[in-house]
Amino acid sequence: MLDAIRALSKTDIAGAAFAVAAIYLAGIAPTAEIAWVGGFLLLTVFLFAFEVVSVDVAAITVMVLLGLTSLAAPLMGLQQGLVPVEHLFDGFSSNAVISIIAVMIVGAGLDKTGIMSKVATFIMRLGGSTETRIIPLISGTVGTISSFMQNVGAAALFIPVVSRISARTGLPMSRLLMPMGFCALLGGTITMVGSSPLILLNDLILTSNQALPEGVAPMKTFELFDVTPIGIALLLTGIVYFVLAGRLVLPIRGTDKPEGGDTRAYLTETYGLTDFEIGEFRVPDSDSHLIGMSVDELEQTWRVRLVGVEKGDGLRFGADGVDRTLGITPGSTLALLGTADSLLDVANANKLVRKRDLDRFAEVMSATKSGVAEIVIPPGSSLIGKTARDVWMRKTYGLSLLAINRGGTRITYKTGGVRNTPFAAGDALVVQTTWADLARLEKDRNFVVVTTEYPHEELRPHKVSAALALFVLTISLILFTDLRLSVALLVGALGMVLTRVLTMEEAYQAVSWKTVFLLASLIPLGLAVEQSGTAAWIAKQTLETLGDVPVWAIQLSLAVLATVFTLVMSNVGATVLLVPLAVNMAIDIGADPAVFALTVAIATSNSFFLPTHQVNALIMGPGGYRVTDYMRAGGLMTVLFLVVALTMINLVM
């Protein structure tokens, strides 16, 4: 017997415990509908918590089982199914799901024009590459934006930004996305238009005023910034939490590295190109030997390669950007490639000031835009017998030649002579180049591109104006009209396709269908919880159990109920259900009903423990998160939210 128990896994034991809980619930539930819905709730939590299957498959499974209750209703003691079959798939056309699809497409369009890349560069310029500085910048920005637009939209727009920051800094996406997502939720509490429950709250208050007992003064509605102190305190709490405890609660699931991550290691092993790096240097305004020197003289003297220059007239890099006759002028900024020693020598000898990290060249020299590649001179190439100097290789093709491998003989830029060596058929060349230039070489018969695993990113900077105009239009429709959120976002998404910022295929690829199926499949469960009376019964049982307790305990209980309900049903549904209950309770115990109503509306943003909220589901795939990651990081965040929210509500209201 003991051996059999030891053989059971944690999942088996947990499954048995959940089954016992379901049986107990069936014994105390007032109706069969509530008993079965409670069982489905426990099943969902079990599947999510122990990841028996992936979360999207778990959600679809629960949705299908709910649909089958229409067939098995007589056997289950029900008069009809828990969810009408005609409404089972309403989630796929819901406002929330359509909004998520549209906002993903809008975000992809902005990213395709390079806008998000520039935002990433700006954030890195301010925050460097350290987690403790980047997390506050990203999370604070998204939190502020989500105070005026839907939090899922703010989070979706910044996923490409986080991806690029991750690729450039080496910080795993999993260390950055969860703080951003949580702060998007927290930012929705800063204004009365930041989240759906707060938008809805004033209407619910006006409705409740009509049913108030005689002698009870009507509640006043809330102004736009009445909740701002509460929201700011919550947002700051979230940021400080991840800065201090992030290393303990956030998972490490790898970095969002560009393709070809092993290319450099391969080239180092094959060609002996060790410790080469790119540094950014500023030429002083006077008293430097480099002033007046040509690029050719610089490279031959110091055994380095100049791969980019900025002389006050814009960045020069890639094909047609830099050639050997270009003169070095005072105040220029140079991007030099070389060994650590050679870069140190050229800087010391010429009084160059090196920046700690790439600044002006951070974008164009990032791993997503440029790198070191290998190409081969094929038989029949018109370059055979010519040198790199003869063909102006850097100016013509955008290639800075670093090494030639010819039958086991290596000629490198460190030893000199590499640019004066005539090319021969079969020569393997190592070059520093932009990926855009390398992509063009794949169509050039003079070369065979060996490094094919690199980011084939086709940006459309000429579409920036169209993308920005569509984004502004979309935000304006959301903020200044009564148009349904999904329709406003679809205006922007459709516009991205019609103006050819994105192709239709790219629009489809931009959508995380795992997220779509997860959210759409959970909506019928929320519908069953509301319509069966399960939520109202749970709320009533909880309050009856409390009995005669202080006012703050009742308020805390309401906040906890709102938190639990919003994990398994829509936050709007939880608000509609609990606000009238909160108002009546406050009147009964002599508390302020408006404060109790606000407590519910704020607490429905406390959705961190499970990936059931739209924002948490959205970041789950890109961050590589598991349900247990949300439980670990979201558990303490949930408690902090309750403490800070209730404290601030009672201080400022």
XYZ file of C-alpha atoms in Angstrom:
653
model
C 0.000 0.000 0.000
C 2.791 2.428 0.967
C 4.689 1.539 -2.208
C 1.601 2.344 -4.285
C 1.233 5.728 -2.580
C 4.918 6.536 -3.134
C 4.509 5.686 -6.811
C 1.875 8.380 -7.200
C 3.068 11.645 -8.745
C 2.269 15.104 -7.422
C -0.233 15.467 -10.241
C -2.014 12.262 -9.220
C -2.248 13.377 -5.594
C -3.435 16.850 -6.586
C -6.001 15.351 -8.933
C -7.391 13.225 -6.130
C -7.536 16.270 -3.822
C -9.393 18.319 -6.426
C -11.819 15.429 -6.987
C -12.557 15.269 -3.244
C -13.107 19.055 -3.228
C -15.534 18.734 -6.147
C -17.495 16.002 -4.370
C -17.699 18.111 -1.204
C -18.856 21.120 -3.215
C -21.576 19.028 -4.855
C -22.842 18.112 -1.391
C -23.263 21.700 -0.190
C -24.275 23.440 -3.435
C -27.943 24.534 -3.454
C -28.523 23.508 -7.090
C -27.139 20.964 -9.545
C -26.066 23.791 -11.875
C -23.880 25.383 -9.191
C -22.418 21.982 -8.267
C -21.406 21.214 -11.851
C -20.057 24.706 -12.557
C -18.011 24.497 -9.363
C -16.628 21.199 -10.591
C -15.640 22.742 -13.915
C -13.932 25.597 -12.066
C -11.883 23.143 -10.021
C -11.010 21.163 -13.160
C -9.808 24.335 -14.894
C -7.630 25.376 -11.960
C -6.189 21.842 -11.749
C -5.341 21.696 -15.465
C -3.778 25.158 -15.340
C -1.823 24.703 -12.127
C -0.318 21.312 -12.933
C -0.024 21.773 -16.716
C -1.432 18.369 -17.522
C -1.759 19.778 -21.035
C -0.865 23.207 -22.407
C -3.106 26.026 -21.169
C -4.772 26.597 -24.533
C -5.592 22.894 -24.858
C -6.909 22.925 -21.271
C -9.173 25.888 -22.042
C -10.485 24.270 -25.241
C -11.119 21.031 -23.325
C -13.227 22.823 -20.717
C -15.146 24.665 -23.458
C -15.950 21.406 -25.283
C -17.015 19.706 -22.039
C -19.355 22.630 -21.322
C -20.836 22.160 -24.782
C -21.372 18.436 -24.152
C -23.490 19.248 -21.088
C -26.318 20.119 -23.489
C -26.303 16.486 -24.637
C -25.761 14.948 -21.195
C -28.070 17.307 -19.246
C -30.627 14.592 -18.257
C -27.862 12.347 -16.962
C -26.357 15.246 -14.980
C -29.622 16.229 -13.345
C -29.891 19.421 -15.395
C -32.815 20.763 -17.382
C -30.460 22.148 -20.027
C -26.752 22.541 -20.714
C -24.647 24.841 -18.578
C -23.945 26.983 -21.650
C -26.366 27.141 -24.600
C -24.676 25.576 -27.620
C -25.525 28.614 -29.743
C -23.413 30.745 -27.374
C -20.564 28.290 -26.837
C -18.281 29.945 -29.383
C -19.243 33.544 -28.655
C -15.761 34.049 -27.220
C -14.227 33.927 -30.688
C -16.278 36.961 -31.719
C -16.065 38.737 -28.373
C -14.919 42.312 -28.079
C -11.864 41.262 -26.047
C -10.587 38.586 -28.436
C -11.128 40.646 -31.587
C -9.398 43.565 -29.857
C -6.362 41.405 -29.076
C -6.129 40.173 -32.678
C -6.353 43.735 -33.995
C -3.853 45.205 -31.545
C -1.301 42.511 -32.411
C -1.575 43.475 -36.065
C -1.267 47.194 -35.272
C 1.825 46.489 -33.158
C 3.364 44.395 -35.931
C 2.778 47.230 -38.392
C 4.535 49.750 -36.160
C 7.404 47.308 -35.684
C 7.700 46.698 -39.441
C 8.418 50.383 -40.052
C 11.209 50.414 -37.465
C 9.364 52.634 -34.977
C 9.499 50.096 -32.173
C 13.176 49.535 -32.813
C 13.813 53.238 -32.287
C 11.799 53.135 -29.063
C 13.947 50.201 -27.914
C 17.094 52.144 -28.747
C 15.863 55.144 -26.762
C 15.036 53.000 -23.729
C 18.454 51.336 -23.882
C 20.110 54.731 -24.165
C 18.453 55.739 -20.907
C 18.621 52.408 -19.113
C 21.745 50.788 -20.500
C 21.694 47.015 -20.431
C 21.019 46.273 -16.772
C 17.810 44.596 -15.662
C 17.289 46.896 -12.678
C 17.276 49.985 -14.918
C 15.447 48.623 -17.963
C 12.539 47.075 -16.007
C 11.456 50.425 -14.459
C 11.723 52.201 -17.813
C 9.695 49.646 -19.764
C 7.181 48.934 -17.015
C 6.718 52.589 -16.091
C 6.185 53.573 -19.730
C 3.655 50.818 -20.400
C 1.901 51.483 -17.081
C 1.518 55.157 -17.939
C 0.233 54.413 -21.436
C -2.285 51.872 -20.116
C -3.816 54.556 -17.890
C -5.370 56.060 -21.020
C -5.806 53.040 -23.290
C -6.698 49.380 -22.822
C -3.914 47.593 -20.949
C -3.806 44.724 -23.432
C -3.173 47.231 -26.227
C -0.321 48.900 -24.370
C 1.262 45.536 -23.576
C 0.914 44.235 -27.146
C 2.516 47.333 -28.623
C 5.581 46.916 -26.423
C 6.215 43.202 -27.004
C 8.327 43.976 -30.125
C 10.229 46.607 -28.108
C 11.009 44.112 -25.352
C 12.034 41.517 -27.942
C 14.584 43.878 -29.461
C 15.917 44.973 -26.089
C 16.310 41.308 -25.126
C 18.236 40.548 -28.314
C 20.605 43.480 -27.843
C 21.247 43.205 -24.118
C 21.198 39.454 -23.633
C 18.483 39.793 -20.975
C 15.935 36.949 -21.287
C 12.457 37.921 -22.480
C 11.079 36.100 -19.446
C 12.790 38.637 -17.152
C 11.223 41.626 -18.894
C 7.769 40.682 -20.182
C 6.103 39.745 -16.895
C 7.009 43.041 -15.165
C 5.736 44.881 -18.242
C 2.476 42.892 -18.298
C 1.819 43.261 -14.585
C 2.477 47.005 -14.736
C 0.107 47.317 -17.702
C -2.600 45.934 -15.414
C -1.564 48.251 -12.595
C -1.487 51.271 -14.890
C -5.164 50.720 -15.701
C -6.008 51.888 -12.175
C -4.486 55.367 -12.622
C -7.513 56.958 -14.326
C -11.214 56.216 -14.593
C -10.752 55.292 -18.282
C -7.802 52.946 -17.733
C -9.786 49.723 -17.293
C -13.235 48.441 -18.180
C -14.398 48.037 -14.534
C -13.533 51.670 -13.734
C -15.246 52.874 -16.911
C -18.313 50.900 -15.876
C -18.253 51.947 -12.208
C -19.985 55.321 -12.535
C -22.887 53.765 -14.471
C -23.287 51.129 -11.757
C -23.256 53.830 -9.070
C -26.006 55.781 -10.847
C -28.059 52.596 -11.138
C -27.530 51.783 -7.453
C -28.585 55.321 -6.461
C -32.060 54.624 -7.830
C -32.516 51.732 -5.401
C -31.062 53.316 -2.260
C -33.259 53.236 0.880
C -34.873 56.450 2.023
C -32.599 58.656 4.062
C -29.420 57.397 2.374
C -27.663 60.135 0.413
C -26.994 59.329 -3.254
C -23.440 58.383 -4.082
C -21.336 60.789 -6.123
C -19.656 59.551 -9.266
C -15.875 59.648 -9.642
C -13.960 62.180 -11.742
C -11.242 61.161 -14.227
C -8.273 61.572 -11.866
C -9.918 60.752 -8.525
C -8.205 57.356 -8.460
C -4.813 58.598 -9.666
C -3.056 58.494 -6.255
C -4.215 54.889 -5.820
C -3.085 53.866 -9.302
C 0.304 55.563 -9.042
C 0.946 53.867 -5.682
C 0.058 50.481 -7.198
C 2.237 51.045 -10.268
C 5.226 52.095 -8.157
C 4.679 49.057 -5.946
C 4.818 46.783 -8.993
C 7.997 48.389 -10.306
C 9.770 48.283 -6.933
C 8.623 44.685 -6.421
C 10.280 43.466 -9.626
C 13.415 45.554 -9.134
C 13.948 44.118 -5.647
C 12.499 40.625 -5.997
C 12.655 40.038 -9.742
C 15.796 37.899 -9.547
C 13.963 35.582 -7.130
C 10.520 35.299 -8.735
C 11.147 35.721 -12.470
C 12.152 32.667 -14.543
C 15.079 32.522 -16.959
C 13.986 30.965 -20.226
C 16.690 32.097 -22.621
C 17.297 35.278 -24.580
C 15.447 36.391 -27.675
C 18.558 35.922 -29.772
C 18.625 36.577 -33.494
C 19.075 33.711 -35.872
C 22.604 32.564 -36.408
C 23.591 32.865 -32.783
C 26.463 30.358 -33.234
C 27.926 32.108 -36.291
C 30.509 34.071 -34.347
C 31.711 30.971 -32.467
C 32.076 29.108 -35.775
C 34.053 31.940 -37.353
C 36.288 32.211 -34.303
C 37.096 28.507 -34.480
C 37.557 28.389 -38.264
C 39.415 31.644 -38.868
C 41.001 32.380 -35.522
C 39.162 35.704 -35.298
C 39.148 36.017 -31.533
C 38.097 38.908 -29.313
C 37.030 41.195 -32.172
C 34.463 43.790 -31.171
C 32.857 47.030 -32.284
C 33.396 50.199 -30.296
C 32.031 53.727 -30.671
C 34.563 56.573 -30.496
C 34.339 60.341 -30.714
C 37.080 62.311 -32.433
C 37.991 65.431 -30.405
C 37.405 68.858 -31.903
C 41.153 69.412 -32.133
C 44.542 67.913 -31.320
C 44.031 64.423 -32.773
C 46.272 62.783 -35.361
C 43.206 61.318 -37.072
C 41.826 64.709 -38.128
C 42.364 65.052 -41.876
C 43.393 61.395 -42.210
C 41.452 59.210 -44.679
C 39.644 56.034 -43.725
C 42.229 54.079 -45.755
C 45.133 55.550 -43.791
C 43.368 54.931 -40.483
C 42.762 51.273 -41.260
C 46.230 50.521 -42.614
C 47.977 52.252 -39.716
C 46.006 50.799 -36.826
C 44.785 47.425 -38.164
C 41.134 48.209 -37.478
C 38.065 48.485 -39.689
C 35.823 51.533 -39.812
C 32.292 50.175 -40.265
C 30.324 53.347 -39.624
C 30.782 57.090 -39.245
C 28.667 60.063 -38.244
C 29.979 63.506 -39.237
C 26.943 65.592 -38.362
C 25.131 64.783 -41.601
C 23.597 61.459 -40.625
C 24.886 57.942 -40.025
C 26.975 56.380 -42.783
C 27.171 52.583 -42.914
C 26.651 49.700 -45.303
C 26.790 49.967 -49.093
C 27.390 53.532 -50.328
C 27.924 54.643 -46.732
C 31.675 54.543 -46.149
C 34.551 54.444 -48.618
C 38.301 54.571 -48.120
C 38.714 58.155 -49.365
C 36.404 59.586 -46.718
C 38.214 62.058 -44.466
C 38.059 62.080 -40.657
C 36.789 65.425 -39.366
C 36.759 66.991 -35.871
C 33.801 65.890 -33.757
C 33.078 62.815 -35.877
C 31.768 59.665 -34.249
C 33.366 56.445 -35.504
C 32.289 52.808 -35.236
C 35.527 50.811 -35.293
C 35.911 47.028 -35.454
C 39.056 45.392 -34.113
C 40.574 43.472 -31.258
C 40.398 44.888 -27.766
C 44.105 45.769 -27.962
C 43.923 47.427 -31.377
C 40.922 49.529 -30.353
C 42.707 50.591 -27.174
C 45.831 51.524 -29.153
C 44.022 53.665 -31.716
C 42.051 55.421 -28.980
C 45.073 56.226 -26.810
C 47.289 57.351 -29.682
C 44.671 59.678 -31.144
C 42.885 60.941 -28.009
C 39.610 59.305 -28.987
C 36.846 59.156 -26.387
C 35.210 55.731 -26.259
C 31.629 55.400 -25.149
C 30.866 52.623 -22.696
C 28.145 51.200 -24.954
C 27.109 51.814 -28.536
C 24.948 54.927 -28.640
C 24.465 56.477 -32.051
C 25.264 53.143 -33.720
C 23.262 51.001 -31.281
C 20.424 50.545 -33.744
C 22.268 49.945 -37.004
C 24.988 47.813 -35.400
C 22.656 45.697 -33.290
C 22.665 41.923 -33.775
C 19.287 42.189 -35.491
C 20.630 44.584 -38.132
C 24.279 43.629 -38.790
C 27.008 41.166 -37.948
C 29.849 39.012 -39.237
C 29.144 36.596 -42.098
C 30.900 34.155 -44.424
C 30.705 34.263 -48.216
C 32.534 32.354 -50.993
C 33.911 33.466 -54.363
C 32.486 30.936 -56.878
C 34.140 29.896 -60.191
C 33.054 32.317 -62.892
C 32.842 35.295 -60.508
C 33.893 38.553 -62.112
C 35.858 39.333 -58.940
C 38.463 36.620 -59.498
C 41.906 38.216 -59.822
C 40.737 41.489 -58.277
C 41.334 42.751 -54.770
C 38.928 44.265 -52.291
C 40.568 47.628 -52.990
C 40.085 47.197 -56.732
C 36.324 46.660 -56.452
C 35.801 49.127 -53.581
C 34.179 46.283 -51.687
C 32.899 48.301 -48.757
C 31.424 51.073 -50.894
C 30.037 48.811 -53.636
C 28.765 45.846 -51.627
C 28.648 47.079 -48.037
C 31.272 44.504 -46.968
C 34.158 45.202 -44.587
C 36.611 42.379 -45.314
C 38.076 40.766 -42.191
C 39.681 37.539 -43.417
C 40.255 35.231 -46.385
C 40.548 31.460 -46.030
C 42.277 29.867 -49.005
C 43.115 26.180 -48.790
C 43.885 26.321 -45.089
C 45.833 29.573 -45.358
C 44.330 32.434 -43.394
C 44.849 36.067 -44.213
C 43.255 38.454 -41.690
C 42.861 42.170 -41.169
C 45.051 41.878 -38.045
C 48.121 40.801 -40.038
C 47.467 43.181 -42.927
C 47.301 42.544 -46.652
C 43.799 41.153 -46.687
C 42.464 43.950 -48.896
C 45.406 43.681 -51.320
C 45.074 39.921 -51.906
C 43.558 39.062 -55.321
C 40.488 36.861 -55.021
C 40.594 33.296 -56.301
C 37.828 30.809 -56.973
C 36.860 29.040 -53.758
C 38.087 31.805 -51.436
C 35.988 31.987 -48.283
C 35.635 35.561 -47.056
C 34.712 36.743 -43.595
C 32.994 40.121 -43.711
C 31.254 42.557 -41.410
C 28.009 43.688 -43.036
C 24.445 44.718 -42.515
C 21.911 41.943 -42.979
C 20.123 44.044 -45.595
C 23.311 44.189 -47.701
C 23.899 40.468 -47.185
C 20.367 39.696 -48.360
C 21.066 41.605 -51.580
C 24.244 39.574 -52.146
C 22.222 36.353 -52.227
C 21.068 37.461 -55.684
C 24.577 38.441 -56.842
C 26.327 35.708 -58.886
C 29.733 37.006 -57.826
C 29.166 35.554 -54.354
C 27.767 32.485 -52.651
C 26.421 33.434 -49.232
C 27.305 30.708 -46.718
C 25.797 32.411 -43.653
C 22.122 31.951 -44.427
C 20.892 31.854 -40.803
C 20.613 35.544 -40.087
C 17.655 37.864 -39.393
C 15.987 38.322 -42.784
C 14.143 41.394 -41.622
C 12.520 43.472 -44.324
C 11.754 46.809 -42.728
C 9.613 49.390 -44.481
C 10.791 52.758 -43.136
C 9.045 54.536 -46.004
C 5.741 53.503 -44.398
C 6.432 55.263 -41.091
C 4.060 58.143 -41.841
C 1.204 55.809 -42.768
C 1.732 53.609 -39.696
C 1.894 56.574 -37.313
C -1.180 58.183 -38.851
C -3.139 54.942 -38.446
C -1.945 54.573 -34.861
C -3.002 58.133 -33.977
C -6.356 57.564 -35.676
C -6.905 54.351 -33.711
C -6.015 55.939 -30.360
C -8.251 58.921 -31.132
C -11.194 56.645 -31.894
C -10.619 54.824 -28.590
C -10.252 57.938 -26.429
C -12.641 60.424 -28.008
C -15.507 58.367 -29.425
C -17.964 55.781 -28.142
C -16.947 53.338 -30.865
C -16.543 49.771 -29.643
C -12.919 48.992 -28.789
C -12.641 46.093 -31.218
C -13.971 48.186 -34.111
C -11.583 51.061 -33.355
C -8.605 48.700 -33.266
C -9.723 46.923 -36.438
C -9.661 50.298 -38.198
C -5.940 50.474 -37.457
C -5.313 46.801 -38.261
C -7.131 46.931 -41.595
C -5.419 50.215 -42.419
C -2.002 48.565 -41.927
C -2.889 46.052 -44.641
C -4.607 48.452 -47.046
C -1.691 50.913 -46.924
C 0.732 47.981 -47.396
C 2.560 48.520 -44.153
C 1.923 44.775 -43.750
C 0.941 42.077 -46.188
C -2.077 39.982 -45.272
C 0.215 37.001 -44.648
C 2.304 39.079 -42.233
C -0.858 40.198 -40.467
C -1.886 36.572 -39.927
C 1.609 35.717 -38.674
C 1.495 38.596 -36.182
C -1.406 37.023 -34.292
C -0.625 34.684 -31.390
C -3.331 32.123 -32.054
C -2.504 30.294 -28.816
C -3.538 33.431 -26.944
C -6.713 33.756 -29.011
C -7.837 30.185 -28.324
C -6.953 30.440 -24.636
C -9.091 33.532 -24.055
C -11.955 32.642 -26.386
C -12.304 29.178 -24.828
C -12.454 30.534 -21.257
C -15.293 32.967 -21.954
C -18.029 30.248 -21.873
C -16.829 29.209 -18.412
C -17.220 32.791 -17.180
C -20.701 32.851 -18.717
C -21.618 29.655 -16.849
C -20.290 31.049 -13.559
C -22.474 34.145 -13.895
C -25.684 32.657 -15.290
C -25.809 29.610 -13.026
C -25.688 31.769 -9.899
C -22.383 30.230 -8.815
C -20.636 33.583 -8.350
C -23.515 35.067 -6.339
C -23.713 31.935 -4.162
C -19.966 31.984 -3.440
C -20.166 35.679 -2.520
C -23.147 35.130 -0.228
C -21.546 32.137 1.498
C -18.347 34.069 2.070
C -20.087 37.046 3.660
C -22.335 34.893 5.817
C -19.274 33.025 7.070
C -17.617 36.279 8.125
C -20.432 37.203 10.478
C -19.886 40.197 12.778
C -16.439 41.527 11.876
C -14.883 45.021 11.556
C -15.593 47.193 8.517
C -12.071 46.742 7.169
C -12.507 42.952 7.218
C -15.674 43.207 5.113
C -13.877 45.513 2.672
C -10.935 43.110 2.486
C -13.301 40.206 1.852
C -14.911 42.082 -1.033
C -11.480 42.794 -2.527
C -10.478 39.132 -2.203
C -13.764 37.998 -3.779
C -13.258 40.407 -6.685
C -9.713 39.097 -7.098
C -10.845 35.459 -7.168
C -13.763 36.128 -9.502
C -11.637 38.031 -12.013
C -9.324 35.003 -12.310
C -12.147 32.798 -13.626
C -14.539 35.250 -15.264
C -14.364 38.626 -16.983
C -13.442 41.566 -14.795
C -16.513 43.365 -16.123
C -18.707 40.447 -15.045
C -17.121 40.400 -11.601
C -17.695 44.152 -11.251
C -21.341 44.000 -12.329
C -21.952 41.155 -9.895
C -20.158 42.529 -6.833
C -20.750 46.307 -6.928
C -24.476 46.083 -6.012
C -23.554 43.584 -3.287
C -20.824 45.921 -1.992
C -23.190 48.911 -1.902
C -25.820 47.013 0.103
C -23.242 45.669 2.543
C -21.782 49.132 3.114
C -25.232 50.557 3.887
C -25.956 47.714 6.333
C -22.772 48.302 8.345
C -22.757 52.094 8.089
C -19.781 52.363 5.720
C -19.397 54.569 2.631
C -21.005 52.639 -0.267
C -19.006 54.557 -2.916
C -15.750 53.469 -1.285
C -16.894 49.838 -1.209
C -17.944 50.056 -4.870
C -14.548 51.495 -5.797
C -12.843 48.718 -3.837
C -14.472 46.147 -6.104
C -13.649 48.034 -9.329
C -9.992 48.445 -8.340
C -9.599 44.852 -7.101
C -10.725 43.403 -10.436
C -7.334 44.505 -11.810
C -5.646 42.197 -9.284
C -5.275 39.407 -11.819
C -1.722 38.116 -11.501
C -2.006 34.591 -10.090
C -3.170 32.798 -13.277
C -2.705 33.573 -16.997
C -6.440 34.067 -17.483
C -6.381 37.839 -17.950
C -5.909 39.026 -21.529
C -2.548 40.648 -20.761
C -1.151 37.605 -18.962
C -2.293 35.316 -21.757
C -0.758 37.664 -24.318
C 2.761 37.557 -22.833
C 2.708 33.859 -21.947
C 3.912 32.628 -25.348
C 6.622 35.226 -26.085
C 7.946 34.970 -22.515
C 7.891 31.175 -22.475
C 6.023 31.283 -19.163
C 4.336 28.416 -17.362
C 1.369 28.659 -15.038
C 3.655 28.057 -12.070
C 5.635 31.176 -13.040
C 2.490 33.277 -12.610
C 1.748 31.602 -9.303
C 5.232 32.294 -7.979
C 5.555 35.907 -9.147
C 1.843 36.720 -9.002
C 1.191 35.303 -5.548
C 3.157 37.938 -3.679
C 2.068 40.631 -6.155
C -1.564 39.769 -5.367
C -0.984 40.277 -1.647
C 0.922 43.535 -2.197
C -1.875 44.796 -4.443
C -4.505 44.162 -1.766
C -2.473 45.859 0.960
C -1.541 48.938 -1.068
C -4.944 49.331 -2.755
C -6.973 49.115 0.452
C -4.569 51.404 2.301
C -4.679 54.055 -0.413
C -8.456 53.812 -0.935
C -9.064 54.510 2.740
C -6.456 57.284 2.848
C -7.562 59.328 -0.164
C -11.306 58.578 -0.401
